[in-house]
Amino acid sequence: MRDMQNVFHLAIPCKDLDEAYHFYVTQLGCKLARRYNDRITLDFFGDQIVCHLSTQIDETPKMYPRHFGITFRDKREFDNLLSLARQREMRFFQEPMTRFERKVEEHRAFFLIDPSNNLLEFKYYLDERMMY
Amino acid sequence: MRDMQNVFHLAIPCKDLDEAYHFYVTQLGCKLARRYNDRITLDFFGDQIVCHLSTQIDETPKMYPRHFGITFRDKREFDNLLSLARQREMRFFQEPMTRFERKVEEHRAFFLIDPSNNLLEFKYYLDERMMY
Amino acid sequence: MRDMQNVFHLAIPCKDLDEAYHFYVTQLGCKLARRYNDRITLDFFGDQIVCHLSTQIDETPKMYPRHFGITFRDKREFDNLLSLARQREMRFFQEPMTRFERKVEEHRAFFLIDPSNNLLEFKYYLDERMMY
Amino acid sequence: MRDMQNVFHLAIPCKDLDEAYHFYVTQLGCKLARRYNDRITLDFFGDQIVCHLSTQIDETPKMYPRHFGITFRDKREFDNLLSLARQREMRFFQEPMTRFERKVEEHRAFFLIDPSNNLLEFKYYLDERMMY
Amino acid sequence: MRDMQNVFHLAIPCKDLDEAYHFYVTQLGCKLARRYNDRITLDFFGDQIVCHLSTQIDETPKMYPRHFGITFRDKREFDNLLSLARQREMRFFQEPMTRFERKVEEHRAFFLIDPSNNLLEFKYYLDERMMY
Amino acid sequence: MRDMQNVFHLAIPCKDLDEAYHFYVTQLGCKLARRYNDRITLDFFGDQIVCHLSTQIDETPKMYPRHFGITFRDKREFDNLLSLARQREMRFFQEPMTRFERKVEEHRAFFLIDPSNNLLEFKYYLDERMMY
Amino acid sequence: MRDMQNVFHLAIPCKDLDEAYHFYVTQLGCKLARRYNDRITLDFFGDQIVCHLSTQIDETPKMYPRHFGITFRDKREFDNLLSLARQREMRFFQEPMTRFERKVEEHRAFFLIDPSNNLLEFKYYLDERMMY
Amino acid sequence: MRDMQNVFHLAIPCKDLDEAYHFYVTQLGCKLARRYNDRITLDFFGDQIVCHLSTQIDETPKMYPRHFGITFRDKREFDNLLSLARQREMRFFQEPMTRFERKVEEHRAFFLIDPSNNLLEFKYYLDERMMY
């Protein structure tokens, strides 16, 4: 388990702050913490994402080696998020799938893609010890 | 505050798994969760980092727009980590500095750089509400 | 102690959503959860404030009987907030004061006023049992 | 999530302290913390409500822009409270309803009205991330 | 450590409910949960005390074998309570004392007596493992 | 909710320490913390009971005004304890019963009696807010 | 309940560090904290195991008097671990069994054996109070 | 951090149950959970130790490869325990010492020895991340 009071932070490139706001706050339901001219900071499921205005956009995003997201302990949270992404017609980079089926590492996962081509992966493991 | 039981995960490129192991486990004191042929997974201060073997190494890393790390709630944890980085002669991309001095957002920060040129930032804010 | 997972919510009148956003998010450091045409919802120190567009603005606000805010358990949080209000030149309805001095109920308090004349009171009690 | 140790406080007008005591303590099951000549303070689901004797009673209460209450994380707590309000024949300002049906924001809610015409709203969201 | 969610309850005799209310709520700062004709129930430092109207009052109370109270983990809470008892001129059955001085079991303690001659003991141990 | 780190303590009379040990530790599954010549101290469901050797034994114990016990938040814990009392053929002073049926205060309860005629009541409320 | 922040540590003999790494990390899913020439340290379900290179290997291991392991509060964790051990074809010293059936102490347990003949026992009790 | 609700258990040999009781309960301040003819079970700082009657006593105990104990997060707990061991004149196998001085792994430690020659080590690390 992790410390409740610390925060993981991740800085990512963003080609347009309004687009990022729309994707992360209006659609994904994250909270806006601060807005500056060159970036917005977000409370992303309790951790922090900073979207920096940048021209370094990945034009051909692939699943590896870069993506980020949340592994949920509780399946209900995973399902709720999937349902939100469906209802709000967010863009899936990868539809929900099961990986390592019938293995200890079995988990459900799907990928979203933000307007600046950053990939977000959300997961749920049957055996919580495999979250790491 | 974030949920103790969920885990933030971040996948990053890595040119050599042994180097990554040395940097993250032996030096930085993270825990190795799993090792595969093409990646290692780490318990990074309670969240998860996955180092994927990749040729997409950033040859000219800059502070923005990509970096990641932990914002500590407790100054002691920040100081302990800085002391560890000094003692183990880790490579600083940016020496410790104070940003936004005398402002609400005032914080201490330093950057490390891993063997695959990923940048890690660790922070401590005087006012914990500014962590996001 | 209260349950971490529940949320207190308070709906208040607001004559201008941008003003409310400026006061609560940009200045006070709360997080914006959602924005609609007629209201914004805020993560206010972990609880929820909803600012509803309304013409029912109190033109002659008084300390009683209506105000709201947070009573902090930790003096540091109270002091940090006071310092934030000073630095960002927020409008005080009541400067910091000590009430019930030398009594069991002794506490420090100050009042801010938002652009729609809602009053916010922040407090810190020497004896935490007096928080209720 | 919010800090367990801090307390949200809300001061509201009240035309009669005994009536308020009856409504909040005897019926709603809140705890009385302190009683003064001009107010009572209550432990309201872990936060604090202060009922101040006042003549500023809203004679034509409407749902917006002013109301307050608790959003429960656990449906059982919401159902228990609804059942209590029924059994004790409390006055509903709004019968239980579902809002935003089939949307991410879907939630159940009902409104009670206290003897001084203050409105209390209690809610339960299917997706806990929508609580803010 | 004990479970936060369970409650220890203790029923004690009481010769007059108003006196008990005055002692436990007005003076000691406990919260009134419920009042019936023959008893009051109290949130006593998070546990429950029920004062039952009774004629079984102990006319010659002694420290042993019957008393109850709280052992605090944090010295500040003990000191705050002692200070409250002094300021509100509560009746001490035993002034603060140190027991088992220089031994592992060393602790500070004082006894109050309620209007129905029930004895309350509050303690603080230097070594928290001795709390049991 | 109560503080996990504080401990409620209750001192009760006991006519024989070995009998008390048998009842509380061997049968009821409490833990023995310390044994002195004139008393034993117990970790009783996370709180502390001290059994003092005494001649003040209540020869005609009645349910009121004196008894003590635990109100469980989780029905499973209540059922487990009832099952333990049955299996180990402990002496019931009052068989399990439902009180305040169909009322908000509805709860299940049973009473045990220890070898020194102290009465223990264990409860479970349908609505956890009624625990106080 | 135990303190989350403390760690139980156990040092055990090990005839080969790579074997121990394979058993504890690759198979059992524990995390490697540190590796030295003469030992490895492991995050074993949140506690610490240190495998010391040693020639003191027990050639005829028996269930008593030496073994160690985790007693789970949540049956799901016990079942997940059992499933992991099956899938990864770990060596059972004792197949899953029920002990003290129909008694208060009823629990499920199984034993694994590590490459250095240390015995690991994992348990789940129907009544959590019997975990000690 | 570890899960509060799980329990680490360790079974060790013991040549005499009364001696073990004296060492672990009377001197070390652990709690006795259960006593059988052939073993006692203990709440050892929140985890479980079982002392099994056995003839497999180690006549020439050495620090490695077998010992067990607690690593404390809070220095005060370490100091309290050391003070207890001194006052109660427990037998030290190794006086308090500092290991890895001026290194990241710097910690304080001492060893006790129980009547059956089992070694107990208690530790405190300056940098809590080194506890594993």
mmCIF file of N, CA, C and O in Angstrom, chain H residues 42-87:
data_model
loop_
_atom_site.group_PDB
_atom_site.id
_atom_site.type_symbol
_atom_site.label_atom_id
_atom_site.label_comp_id
_atom_site.label_asym_id
_atom_site.label_seq_id
_atom_site.Cartn_x
_atom_site.Cartn_y
_atom_site.Cartn_z
ATOM 1 N N LEU H 42 0.886 -15.652 21.403
ATOM 2 C CA LEU H 42 1.123 -14.307 21.927
ATOM 3 C C LEU H 42 0.793 -13.254 20.887
ATOM 4 O O LEU H 42 1.050 -13.451 19.684
ATOM 5 N N ASP H 43 0.248 -12.154 21.355
ATOM 6 C CA ASP H 43 0.140 -10.943 20.536
ATOM 7 C C ASP H 43 1.440 -10.186 20.759
ATOM 8 O O ASP H 43 1.633 -9.539 21.795
ATOM 9 N N PHE H 44 2.332 -10.309 19.797
ATOM 10 C CA PHE H 44 3.686 -9.766 19.893
ATOM 11 C C PHE H 44 3.749 -8.477 19.079
ATOM 12 O O PHE H 44 3.887 -8.537 17.855
ATOM 13 N N PHE H 45 3.557 -7.358 19.688
ATOM 14 C CA PHE H 45 3.576 -6.066 18.987
ATOM 15 C C PHE H 45 2.585 -6.053 17.823
ATOM 16 O O PHE H 45 2.826 -5.442 16.803
ATOM 17 N N GLY H 46 1.501 -6.781 17.991
ATOM 18 C CA GLY H 46 0.453 -6.782 16.964
ATOM 19 C C GLY H 46 0.531 -7.969 16.014
ATOM 20 O O GLY H 46 -0.416 -8.232 15.277
ATOM 21 N N ASP H 47 1.661 -8.662 15.981
ATOM 22 C CA ASP H 47 1.763 -9.898 15.203
ATOM 23 C C ASP H 47 1.680 -11.094 16.166
ATOM 24 O O ASP H 47 1.463 -10.913 17.362
ATOM 25 N N GLN H 48 1.812 -12.286 15.630
ATOM 26 C CA GLN H 48 1.625 -13.459 16.496
ATOM 27 C C GLN H 48 2.890 -14.313 16.603
ATOM 28 O O GLN H 48 3.486 -14.673 15.579
ATOM 29 N N ILE H 49 3.261 -14.605 17.835
ATOM 30 C CA ILE H 49 4.327 -15.580 18.097
ATOM 31 C C ILE H 49 3.669 -16.768 18.783
ATOM 32 O O ILE H 49 2.847 -16.593 19.681
ATOM 33 N N VAL H 50 4.023 -17.961 18.330
ATOM 34 C CA VAL H 50 3.567 -19.172 19.008
ATOM 35 C C VAL H 50 4.799 -19.890 19.552
ATOM 36 O O VAL H 50 5.720 -20.207 18.788
ATOM 37 N N CYS H 51 4.821 -20.107 20.862
ATOM 38 C CA CYS H 51 5.923 -20.846 21.481
ATOM 39 C C CYS H 51 5.481 -22.299 21.649
ATOM 40 O O CYS H 51 4.576 -22.584 22.443
ATOM 41 N N HIS H 52 6.111 -23.188 20.913
ATOM 42 C CA HIS H 52 5.779 -24.611 20.965
ATOM 43 C C HIS H 52 6.749 -25.350 21.880
ATOM 44 O O HIS H 52 7.961 -25.206 21.713
ATOM 45 N N LEU H 53 6.207 -26.117 22.775
ATOM 46 C CA LEU H 53 7.070 -26.964 23.602
ATOM 47 C C LEU H 53 7.874 -27.860 22.667
ATOM 48 O O LEU H 53 7.303 -28.512 21.772
ATOM 49 N N SER H 54 9.169 -27.922 22.874
ATOM 50 C CA SER H 54 10.014 -28.642 21.930
ATOM 51 C C SER H 54 11.347 -28.942 22.584
ATOM 52 O O SER H 54 11.780 -28.257 23.521
ATOM 53 N N THR H 55 11.993 -29.967 22.086
ATOM 54 C CA THR H 55 13.339 -30.252 22.580
ATOM 55 C C THR H 55 14.393 -29.724 21.616
ATOM 56 O O THR H 55 15.593 -29.823 21.884
ATOM 57 N N GLN H 56 13.938 -29.123 20.513
ATOM 58 C CA GLN H 56 14.888 -28.616 19.514
ATOM 59 C C GLN H 56 15.431 -27.245 19.879
ATOM 60 O O GLN H 56 15.240 -26.265 19.145
ATOM 61 N N ILE H 57 16.052 -27.148 21.009
ATOM 62 C CA ILE H 57 16.574 -25.862 21.462
ATOM 63 C C ILE H 57 17.988 -25.671 20.912
ATOM 64 O O ILE H 57 18.796 -26.593 20.913
ATOM 65 N N ASP H 58 18.247 -24.476 20.427
ATOM 66 C CA ASP H 58 19.554 -24.156 19.862
ATOM 67 C C ASP H 58 20.508 -23.850 21.022
ATOM 68 O O ASP H 58 20.378 -22.842 21.700
ATOM 69 N N GLU H 59 21.467 -24.746 21.233
ATOM 70 C CA GLU H 59 22.354 -24.570 22.391
ATOM 71 C C GLU H 59 23.424 -23.517 22.165
ATOM 72 O O GLU H 59 23.994 -22.979 23.108
ATOM 73 N N THR H 60 23.700 -23.238 20.927
ATOM 74 C CA THR H 60 24.748 -22.246 20.630
ATOM 75 C C THR H 60 24.196 -21.179 19.689
ATOM 76 O O THR H 60 24.597 -21.091 18.522
ATOM 77 N N PRO H 61 23.261 -20.395 20.194
ATOM 78 C CA PRO H 61 22.589 -19.421 19.314
ATOM 79 C C PRO H 61 23.577 -18.397 18.759
ATOM 80 O O PRO H 61 24.470 -17.935 19.474
ATOM 81 N N LYS H 62 23.397 -18.106 17.497
ATOM 82 C CA LYS H 62 24.209 -17.047 16.869
ATOM 83 C C LYS H 62 23.279 -16.084 16.157
ATOM 84 O O LYS H 62 22.153 -16.422 15.813
ATOM 85 N N MET H 63 23.793 -14.904 15.953
ATOM 86 C CA MET H 63 22.971 -13.837 15.394
ATOM 87 C C MET H 63 22.401 -14.239 14.029
ATOM 88 O O MET H 63 21.267 -13.893 13.702
ATOM 89 N N TYR H 64 23.197 -14.956 13.253
ATOM 90 C CA TYR H 64 22.743 -15.397 11.932
ATOM 91 C C TYR H 64 22.803 -16.901 11.865
ATOM 92 O O TYR H 64 23.662 -17.498 12.492
ATOM 93 N N PRO H 65 21.921 -17.523 11.123
ATOM 94 C CA PRO H 65 20.925 -16.929 10.234
ATOM 95 C C PRO H 65 19.538 -16.761 10.837
ATOM 96 O O PRO H 65 18.655 -16.334 10.113
ATOM 97 N N ARG H 66 19.306 -17.049 12.118
ATOM 98 C CA ARG H 66 17.929 -17.003 12.626
ATOM 99 C C ARG H 66 17.744 -15.960 13.722
ATOM 100 O O ARG H 66 18.373 -16.049 14.783
ATOM 101 N N HIS H 67 16.837 -15.059 13.504
ATOM 102 C CA HIS H 67 16.364 -14.169 14.559
ATOM 103 C C HIS H 67 15.098 -13.506 14.039
ATOM 104 O O HIS H 67 14.768 -13.613 12.864
ATOM 105 N N PHE H 68 14.408 -12.820 14.920
ATOM 106 C CA PHE H 68 13.182 -12.126 14.495
ATOM 107 C C PHE H 68 12.968 -10.917 15.380
ATOM 108 O O PHE H 68 13.614 -10.778 16.433
ATOM 109 N N GLY H 69 12.057 -10.061 14.984
ATOM 110 C CA GLY H 69 11.763 -8.891 15.807
ATOM 111 C C GLY H 69 10.961 -7.848 15.057
ATOM 112 O O GLY H 69 10.331 -8.142 14.043
ATOM 113 N N ILE H 70 10.995 -6.636 15.593
ATOM 114 C CA ILE H 70 10.216 -5.540 15.030
ATOM 115 C C ILE H 70 11.166 -4.411 14.619
ATOM 116 O O ILE H 70 12.096 -4.087 15.358
ATOM 117 N N THR H 71 10.917 -3.851 13.459
ATOM 118 C CA THR H 71 11.572 -2.610 13.065
ATOM 119 C C THR H 71 10.545 -1.504 13.269
ATOM 120 O O THR H 71 9.468 -1.542 12.667
ATOM 121 N N PHE H 72 10.854 -0.572 14.141
ATOM 122 C CA PHE H 72 9.902 0.487 14.480
ATOM 123 C C PHE H 72 10.019 1.673 13.524
ATOM 124 O O PHE H 72 11.118 2.055 13.136
ATOM 125 N N ARG H 73 8.907 2.243 13.219
ATOM 126 C CA ARG H 73 8.911 3.449 12.393
ATOM 127 C C ARG H 73 9.222 4.685 13.227
ATOM 128 O O ARG H 73 9.793 5.647 12.752
ATOM 129 N N ASP H 74 8.824 4.609 14.494
ATOM 130 C CA ASP H 74 8.913 5.767 15.368
ATOM 131 C C ASP H 74 10.002 5.504 16.403
ATOM 132 O O ASP H 74 9.940 4.534 17.145
ATOM 133 N N LYS H 75 10.976 6.393 16.455
ATOM 134 C CA LYS H 75 12.103 6.184 17.358
ATOM 135 C C LYS H 75 11.665 6.053 18.818
ATOM 136 O O LYS H 75 12.273 5.323 19.604
ATOM 137 N N ARG H 76 10.611 6.767 19.195
ATOM 138 C CA ARG H 76 10.135 6.711 20.557
ATOM 139 C C ARG H 76 9.779 5.285 20.976
ATOM 140 O O ARG H 76 10.034 4.872 22.103
ATOM 141 N N GLU H 77 9.191 4.535 20.067
ATOM 142 C CA GLU H 77 8.825 3.156 20.414
ATOM 143 C C GLU H 77 10.068 2.300 20.629
ATOM 144 O O GLU H 77 10.104 1.447 21.526
ATOM 145 N N PHE H 78 11.076 2.524 19.807
ATOM 146 C CA PHE H 78 12.338 1.805 19.970
ATOM 147 C C PHE H 78 12.961 2.148 21.322
ATOM 148 O O PHE H 78 13.375 1.267 22.082
ATOM 149 N N ASP H 79 13.010 3.420 21.633
ATOM 150 C CA ASP H 79 13.623 3.853 22.891
ATOM 151 C C ASP H 79 12.841 3.342 24.099
ATOM 152 O O ASP H 79 13.434 2.935 25.100
ATOM 153 N N ASN H 80 11.525 3.358 23.999
ATOM 154 C CA ASN H 80 10.715 2.836 25.101
ATOM 155 C C ASN H 80 11.010 1.359 25.344
ATOM 156 O O ASN H 80 11.107 0.920 26.484
ATOM 157 N N LEU H 81 11.164 0.626 24.282
ATOM 158 C CA LEU H 81 11.394 -0.805 24.445
ATOM 159 C C LEU H 81 12.780 -1.061 25.035
ATOM 160 O O LEU H 81 12.951 -1.927 25.903
ATOM 161 N N LEU H 82 13.746 -0.303 24.581
ATOM 162 C CA LEU H 82 15.089 -0.453 25.124
ATOM 163 C C LEU H 82 15.073 -0.138 26.611
ATOM 164 O O LEU H 82 15.667 -0.858 27.436
ATOM 165 N N SER H 83 14.365 0.910 26.965
ATOM 166 C CA SER H 83 14.266 1.306 28.363
ATOM 167 C C SER H 83 13.583 0.208 29.184
ATOM 168 O O SER H 83 14.006 -0.111 30.301
ATOM 169 N N LEU H 84 12.557 -0.370 28.648
ATOM 170 C CA LEU H 84 11.875 -1.485 29.328
ATOM 171 C C LEU H 84 12.831 -2.652 29.548
ATOM 172 O O LEU H 84 12.889 -3.244 30.635
ATOM 173 N N ALA H 85 13.600 -2.972 28.525
ATOM 174 C CA ALA H 85 14.516 -4.113 28.646
ATOM 175 C C ALA H 85 15.570 -3.851 29.720
ATOM 176 O O ALA H 85 15.954 -4.755 30.476
ATOM 177 N N ARG H 86 16.024 -2.601 29.801
ATOM 178 C CA ARG H 86 16.992 -2.245 30.851
ATOM 179 C C ARG H 86 16.361 -2.344 32.238
ATOM 180 O O ARG H 86 16.915 -2.959 33.151
ATOM 181 N N GLN H 87 15.216 -1.708 32.395
ATOM 182 C CA GLN H 87 14.603 -1.655 33.724
ATOM 183 C C GLN H 87 14.251 -3.026 34.244
ATOM 184 O O GLN H 87 14.329 -3.290 35.436
#
